[in-house]
Coordinates of C-alpha atoms and ligand atoms in Angstrom, one line a residue:
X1 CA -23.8 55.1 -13.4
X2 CA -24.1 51.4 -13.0
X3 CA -24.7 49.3 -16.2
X4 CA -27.6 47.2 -16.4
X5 CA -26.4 43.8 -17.2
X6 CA -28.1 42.3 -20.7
X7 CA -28.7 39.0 -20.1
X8 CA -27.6 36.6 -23.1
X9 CA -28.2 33.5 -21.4
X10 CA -31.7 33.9 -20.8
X11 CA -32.3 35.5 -23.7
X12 CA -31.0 33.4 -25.8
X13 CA -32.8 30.5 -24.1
X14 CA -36.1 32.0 -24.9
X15 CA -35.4 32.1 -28.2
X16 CA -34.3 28.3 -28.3
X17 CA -37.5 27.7 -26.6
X18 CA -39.2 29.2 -29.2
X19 CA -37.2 27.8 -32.0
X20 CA -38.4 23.8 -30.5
X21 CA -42.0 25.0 -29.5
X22 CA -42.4 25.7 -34.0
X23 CA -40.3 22.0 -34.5
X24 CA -43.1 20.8 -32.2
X25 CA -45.6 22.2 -34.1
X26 CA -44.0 21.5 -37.7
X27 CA -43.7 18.0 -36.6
X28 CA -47.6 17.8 -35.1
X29 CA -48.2 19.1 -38.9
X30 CA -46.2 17.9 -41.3
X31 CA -44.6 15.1 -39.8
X32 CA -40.7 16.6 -40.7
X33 CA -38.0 17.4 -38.3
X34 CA -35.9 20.3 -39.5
X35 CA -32.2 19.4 -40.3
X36 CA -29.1 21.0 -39.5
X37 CA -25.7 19.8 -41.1
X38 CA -22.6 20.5 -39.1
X39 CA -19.7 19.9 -41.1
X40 CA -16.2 20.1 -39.2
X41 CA -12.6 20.0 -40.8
X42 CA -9.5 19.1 -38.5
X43 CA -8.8 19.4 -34.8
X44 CA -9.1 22.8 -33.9
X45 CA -9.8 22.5 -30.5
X46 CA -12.0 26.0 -30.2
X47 CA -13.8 24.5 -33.5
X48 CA -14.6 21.1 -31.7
X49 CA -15.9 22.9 -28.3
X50 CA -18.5 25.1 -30.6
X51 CA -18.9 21.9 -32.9
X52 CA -20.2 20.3 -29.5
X53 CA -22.1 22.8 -28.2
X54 CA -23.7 23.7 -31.6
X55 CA -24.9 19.5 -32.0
X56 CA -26.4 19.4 -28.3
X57 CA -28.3 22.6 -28.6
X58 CA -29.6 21.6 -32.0
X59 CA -30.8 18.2 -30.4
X60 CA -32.2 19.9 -27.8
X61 CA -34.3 22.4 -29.9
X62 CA -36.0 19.2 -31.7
X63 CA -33.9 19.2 -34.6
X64 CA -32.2 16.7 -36.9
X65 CA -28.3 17.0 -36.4
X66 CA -26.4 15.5 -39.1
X67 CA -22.4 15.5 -38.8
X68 CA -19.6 15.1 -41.0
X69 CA -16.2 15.0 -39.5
X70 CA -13.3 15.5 -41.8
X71 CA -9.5 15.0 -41.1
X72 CA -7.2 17.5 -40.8
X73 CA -6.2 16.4 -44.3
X74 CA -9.4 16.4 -46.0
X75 CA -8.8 18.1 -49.8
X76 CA -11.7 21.2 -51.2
X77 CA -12.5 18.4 -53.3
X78 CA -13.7 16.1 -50.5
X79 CA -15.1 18.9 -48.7
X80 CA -16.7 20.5 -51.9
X81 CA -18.4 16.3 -52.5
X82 CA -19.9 17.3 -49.0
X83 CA -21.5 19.9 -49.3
X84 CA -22.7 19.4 -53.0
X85 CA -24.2 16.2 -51.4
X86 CA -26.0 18.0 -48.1
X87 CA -27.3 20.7 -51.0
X88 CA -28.7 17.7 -52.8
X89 CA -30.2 16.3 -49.5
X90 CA -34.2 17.3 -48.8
X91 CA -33.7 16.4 -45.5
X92 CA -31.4 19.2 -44.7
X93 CA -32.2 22.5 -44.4
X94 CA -29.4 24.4 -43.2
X95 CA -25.2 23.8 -43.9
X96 CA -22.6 25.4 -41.6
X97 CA -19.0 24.4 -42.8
X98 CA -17.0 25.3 -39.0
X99 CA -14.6 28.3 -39.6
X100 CA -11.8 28.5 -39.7
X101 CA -10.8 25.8 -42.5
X102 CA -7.4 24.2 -42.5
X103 CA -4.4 26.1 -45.4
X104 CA -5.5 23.8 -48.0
X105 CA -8.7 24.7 -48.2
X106 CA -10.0 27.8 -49.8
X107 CA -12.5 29.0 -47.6
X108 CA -14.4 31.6 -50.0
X109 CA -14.5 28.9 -52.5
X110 CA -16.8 26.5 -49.7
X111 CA -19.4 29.1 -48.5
X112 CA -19.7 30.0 -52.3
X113 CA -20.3 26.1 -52.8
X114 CA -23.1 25.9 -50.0
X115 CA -26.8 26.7 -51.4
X116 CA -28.0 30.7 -50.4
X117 CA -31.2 28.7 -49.2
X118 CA -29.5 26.3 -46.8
X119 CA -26.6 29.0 -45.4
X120 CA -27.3 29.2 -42.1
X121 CA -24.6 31.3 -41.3
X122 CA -25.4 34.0 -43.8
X123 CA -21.7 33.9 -45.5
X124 CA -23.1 33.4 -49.1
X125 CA -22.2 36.1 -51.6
X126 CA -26.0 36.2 -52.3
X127 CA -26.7 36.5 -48.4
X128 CA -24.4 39.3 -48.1
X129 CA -26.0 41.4 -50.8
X130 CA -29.5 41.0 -49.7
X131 CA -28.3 41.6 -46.1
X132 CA -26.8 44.8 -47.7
X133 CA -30.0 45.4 -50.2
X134 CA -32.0 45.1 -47.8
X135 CA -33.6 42.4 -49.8
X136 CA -34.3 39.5 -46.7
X137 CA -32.0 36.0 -47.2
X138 CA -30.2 34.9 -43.9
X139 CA -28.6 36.8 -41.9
X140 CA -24.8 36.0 -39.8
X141 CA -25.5 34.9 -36.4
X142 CA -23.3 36.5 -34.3
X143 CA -24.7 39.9 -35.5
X144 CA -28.2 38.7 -35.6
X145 CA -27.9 38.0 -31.8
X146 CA -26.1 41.0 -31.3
X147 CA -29.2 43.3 -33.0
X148 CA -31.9 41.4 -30.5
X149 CA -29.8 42.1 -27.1
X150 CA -29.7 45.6 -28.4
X151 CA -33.6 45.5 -29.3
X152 CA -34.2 43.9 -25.7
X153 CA -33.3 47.1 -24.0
X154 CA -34.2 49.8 -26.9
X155 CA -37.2 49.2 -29.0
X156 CA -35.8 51.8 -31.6
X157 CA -32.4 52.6 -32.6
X158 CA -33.2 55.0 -35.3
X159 CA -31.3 57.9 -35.1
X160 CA -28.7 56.6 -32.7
X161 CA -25.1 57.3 -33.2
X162 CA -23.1 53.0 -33.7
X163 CA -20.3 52.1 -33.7
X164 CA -18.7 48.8 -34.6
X165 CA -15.0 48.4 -33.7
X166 CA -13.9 45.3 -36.3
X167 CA -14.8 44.7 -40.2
X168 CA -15.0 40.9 -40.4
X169 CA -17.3 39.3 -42.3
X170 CA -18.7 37.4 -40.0
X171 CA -19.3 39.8 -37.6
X172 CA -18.3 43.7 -38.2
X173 CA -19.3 44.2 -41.7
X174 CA -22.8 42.6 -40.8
X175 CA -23.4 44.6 -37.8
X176 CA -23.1 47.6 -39.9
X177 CA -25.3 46.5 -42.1
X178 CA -28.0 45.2 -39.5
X179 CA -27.5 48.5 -38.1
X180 CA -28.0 50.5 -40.7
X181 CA -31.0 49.0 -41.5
X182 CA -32.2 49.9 -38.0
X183 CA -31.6 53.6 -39.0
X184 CA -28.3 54.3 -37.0
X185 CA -25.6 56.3 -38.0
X186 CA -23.2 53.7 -38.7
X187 CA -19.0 53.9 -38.1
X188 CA -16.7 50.8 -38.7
X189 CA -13.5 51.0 -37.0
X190 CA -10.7 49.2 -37.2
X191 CA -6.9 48.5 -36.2
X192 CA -5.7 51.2 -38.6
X193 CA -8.4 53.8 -37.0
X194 CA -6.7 57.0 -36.0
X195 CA -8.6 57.8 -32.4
X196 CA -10.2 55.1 -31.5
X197 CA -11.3 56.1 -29.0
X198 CA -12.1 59.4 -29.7
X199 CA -14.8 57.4 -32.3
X200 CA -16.1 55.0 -29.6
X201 CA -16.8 58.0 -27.2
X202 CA -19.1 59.3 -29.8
X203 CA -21.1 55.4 -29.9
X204 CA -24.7 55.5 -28.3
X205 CA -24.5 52.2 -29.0
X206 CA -20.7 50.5 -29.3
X207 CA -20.0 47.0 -30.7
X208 CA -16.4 45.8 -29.9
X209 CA -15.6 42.9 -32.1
X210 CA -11.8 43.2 -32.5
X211 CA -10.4 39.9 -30.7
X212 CA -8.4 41.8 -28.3
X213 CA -9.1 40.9 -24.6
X214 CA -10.1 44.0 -22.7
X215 CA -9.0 46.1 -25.3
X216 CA -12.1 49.0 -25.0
X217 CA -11.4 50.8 -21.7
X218 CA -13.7 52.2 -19.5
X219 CA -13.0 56.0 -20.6
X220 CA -14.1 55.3 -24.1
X221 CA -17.6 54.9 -23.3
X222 CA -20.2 57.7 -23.5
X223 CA -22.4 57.5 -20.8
X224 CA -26.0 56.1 -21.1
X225 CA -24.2 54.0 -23.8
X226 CA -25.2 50.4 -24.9
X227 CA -22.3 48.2 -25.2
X228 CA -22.4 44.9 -27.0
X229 CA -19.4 42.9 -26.4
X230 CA -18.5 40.2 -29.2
X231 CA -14.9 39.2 -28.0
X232 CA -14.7 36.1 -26.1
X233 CA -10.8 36.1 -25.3
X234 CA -9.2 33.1 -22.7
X235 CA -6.5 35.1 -20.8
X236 CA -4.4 33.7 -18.0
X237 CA -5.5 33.9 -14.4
X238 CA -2.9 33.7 -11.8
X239 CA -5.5 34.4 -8.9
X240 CA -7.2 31.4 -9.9
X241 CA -3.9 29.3 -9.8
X242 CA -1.0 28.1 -11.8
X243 CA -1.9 28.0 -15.5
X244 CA -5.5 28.9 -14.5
X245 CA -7.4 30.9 -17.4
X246 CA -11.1 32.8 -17.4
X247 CA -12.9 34.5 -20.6
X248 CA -13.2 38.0 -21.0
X249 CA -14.8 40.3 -23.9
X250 CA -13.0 43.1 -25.9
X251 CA -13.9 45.2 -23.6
X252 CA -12.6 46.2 -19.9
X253 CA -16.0 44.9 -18.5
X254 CA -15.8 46.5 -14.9
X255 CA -14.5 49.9 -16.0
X256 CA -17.4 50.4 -19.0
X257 CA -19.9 49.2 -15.9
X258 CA -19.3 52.5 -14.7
X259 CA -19.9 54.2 -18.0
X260 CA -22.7 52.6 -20.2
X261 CA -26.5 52.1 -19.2
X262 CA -26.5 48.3 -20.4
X263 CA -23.6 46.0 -21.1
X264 CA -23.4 42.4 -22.1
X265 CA -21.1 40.0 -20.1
X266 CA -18.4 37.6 -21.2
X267 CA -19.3 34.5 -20.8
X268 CA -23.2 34.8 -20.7
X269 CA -23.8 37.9 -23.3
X270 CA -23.5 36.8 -27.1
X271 CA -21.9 34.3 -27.1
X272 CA -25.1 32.0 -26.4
X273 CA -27.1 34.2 -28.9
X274 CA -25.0 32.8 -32.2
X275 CA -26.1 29.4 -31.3
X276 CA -29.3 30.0 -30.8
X277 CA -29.7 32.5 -34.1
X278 CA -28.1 29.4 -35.6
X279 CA -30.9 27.6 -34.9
X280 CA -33.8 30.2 -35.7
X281 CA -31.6 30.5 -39.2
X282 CA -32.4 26.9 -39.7
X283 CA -36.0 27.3 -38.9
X284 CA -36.3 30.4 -41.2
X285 CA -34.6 28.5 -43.8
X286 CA -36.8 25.3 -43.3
X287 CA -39.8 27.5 -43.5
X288 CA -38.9 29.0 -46.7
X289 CA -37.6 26.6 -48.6
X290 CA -40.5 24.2 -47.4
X291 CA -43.1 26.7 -47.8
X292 CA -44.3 26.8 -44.2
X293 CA -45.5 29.8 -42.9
X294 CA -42.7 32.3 -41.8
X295 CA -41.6 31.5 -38.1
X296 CA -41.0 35.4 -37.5
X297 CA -38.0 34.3 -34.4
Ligands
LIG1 N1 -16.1 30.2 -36.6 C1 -16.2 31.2 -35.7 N2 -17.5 31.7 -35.7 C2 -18.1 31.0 -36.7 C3 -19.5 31.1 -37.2 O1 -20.3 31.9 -36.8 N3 -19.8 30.2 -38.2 C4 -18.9 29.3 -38.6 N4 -19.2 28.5 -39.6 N5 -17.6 29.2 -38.2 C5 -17.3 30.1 -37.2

């Protein structure tokens, strides 16, 4: 079997297009464009790349970008004075505090700071328990984007045996969650798994979100599996010349080709789905708190 190739690049610029086509439209009605606050701490160059990307595509969709760019130095109290001040701000309707925060900073103690209404990336305590309750709020966008590549080649996953290999909060933990919810029978593996990939041959469905560059080999997909690759992993590349480098997922892409029905790519699978989710999570959140009809993205 060949995979079918899930294509997060154009599936993720539908959704952008859908996320500017309701800014037009709140705009033509209300006369507000949406906000979304960016704030970055230090000079982590992976940070500043997404940082970038996250302020163009945000421009691009028709929304307010607002920026704050700390030093490397910055104190929680200065951050915290941010973020009390974006909460305070009407204008803004979502907060994302880039991850991951220099030592001095207590991280848990920020996204616990930011207001459950304006978290875009769904890291609130509250977030996380309606995620897991089932009870709406907003939802992590790296998993978010991972559920609609899934749903963009099966309709219906109930029933279907998951599994997620990594239990971050950003994305492992979430997935479960989202998946759950979908009515799959749910495993979260991890680096102390015995049999790994014993469990991922069981996956109907496999999400490989463990940081490890082609770490998921081709033998430990079932066949007729989906396969949602989360890793995005820079690994040299002699071939391409001295000091050369090129992306690849958690998984051994060309091997699993062989094995799963569909398959997301690295670069191009969901990697641009979290930046668009970002921006239908500020959307949502605009709607909500504004009292605008839900955009349903
Ligand atoms: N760092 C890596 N991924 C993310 C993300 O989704 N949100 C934030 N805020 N920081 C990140």
């Amino acid at each position: 079997m060949t995979a079918q190739i899930i294509d997060g690049t154009a599936i993720a610029a539908n959704l952008r297009a859908k996320v500017a086509a309701y800014s037009a439209d709140v705009l033509a009605r209300h006369g507000v464009v949406p906000g979304l606050a960016v704030v970055l701490v230090g000079n982590n160059p992976a940070s500043q790349v997404y940082v970038r990307s996250k302020i163009k595509m945000t421009k691009e969709a028709g929304l307010n970008s607002i920026e704050h760019m700390l030093p490397e130095t910055a104190t929680q109290a200065e951050l915290l004075a941010v973020v009390s001040a974006l909460n305070a701000d009407p204008s803004v309707d979502g907060i994302l505090v880039q991850l991951p925060l220099p030592a001095q900073i207590d991280a848990d103690a920020v996204i616990a700071a930011i207001d459950p209404a304006k978290d875009v990336d769904g890291f609130h305590p509250i977030n996380a328990g309606r995620l897991m309750t089932g009870t709406g709020g907003l939802v992590p966008c790296t998993p978010l984007g991972s559920l609609k590549l899934l749903q963009s080649v099966r309709a219906d996953l109930a029933g279907l045996e998951a599994v997620v290999v990594g239990r971050s909060n950003i994305v492992g933990k979430p997935m479960a969650q989202l998946l759950l919810a979908q009515s799959c029978t749910v495993t979260v593996a991890h680096s102390r798994s015995h049999d790994l990939p014993a469990i991922c041959r069981r996956a109907d469905i496999l999400v490989a979100a463990v940081g490890r560059p082609e770490m998921i080999k081709g033998d430990w997909i079932k066949p007729g599996a989906i396969v949602i690759d989360v890793g995005i992993n820079r690994v040299p590349d002699p071939a391409k010349g001295e000091g050369k480098t090129r992306l690849v997922g958690d998984v051994d892409f060309t091997a699993a080709s062989q094995q799963a029905a569909f398959i997301t790519p690295v670069p191009g699978g969901v990697g641009p789905m979290t930046i668009a989710c970002l921006l239908a999570n500020t959307m949502t959140a605009a709607a909500k708190r504004r009292g605008w009809p839900d955009p349903a993205l």
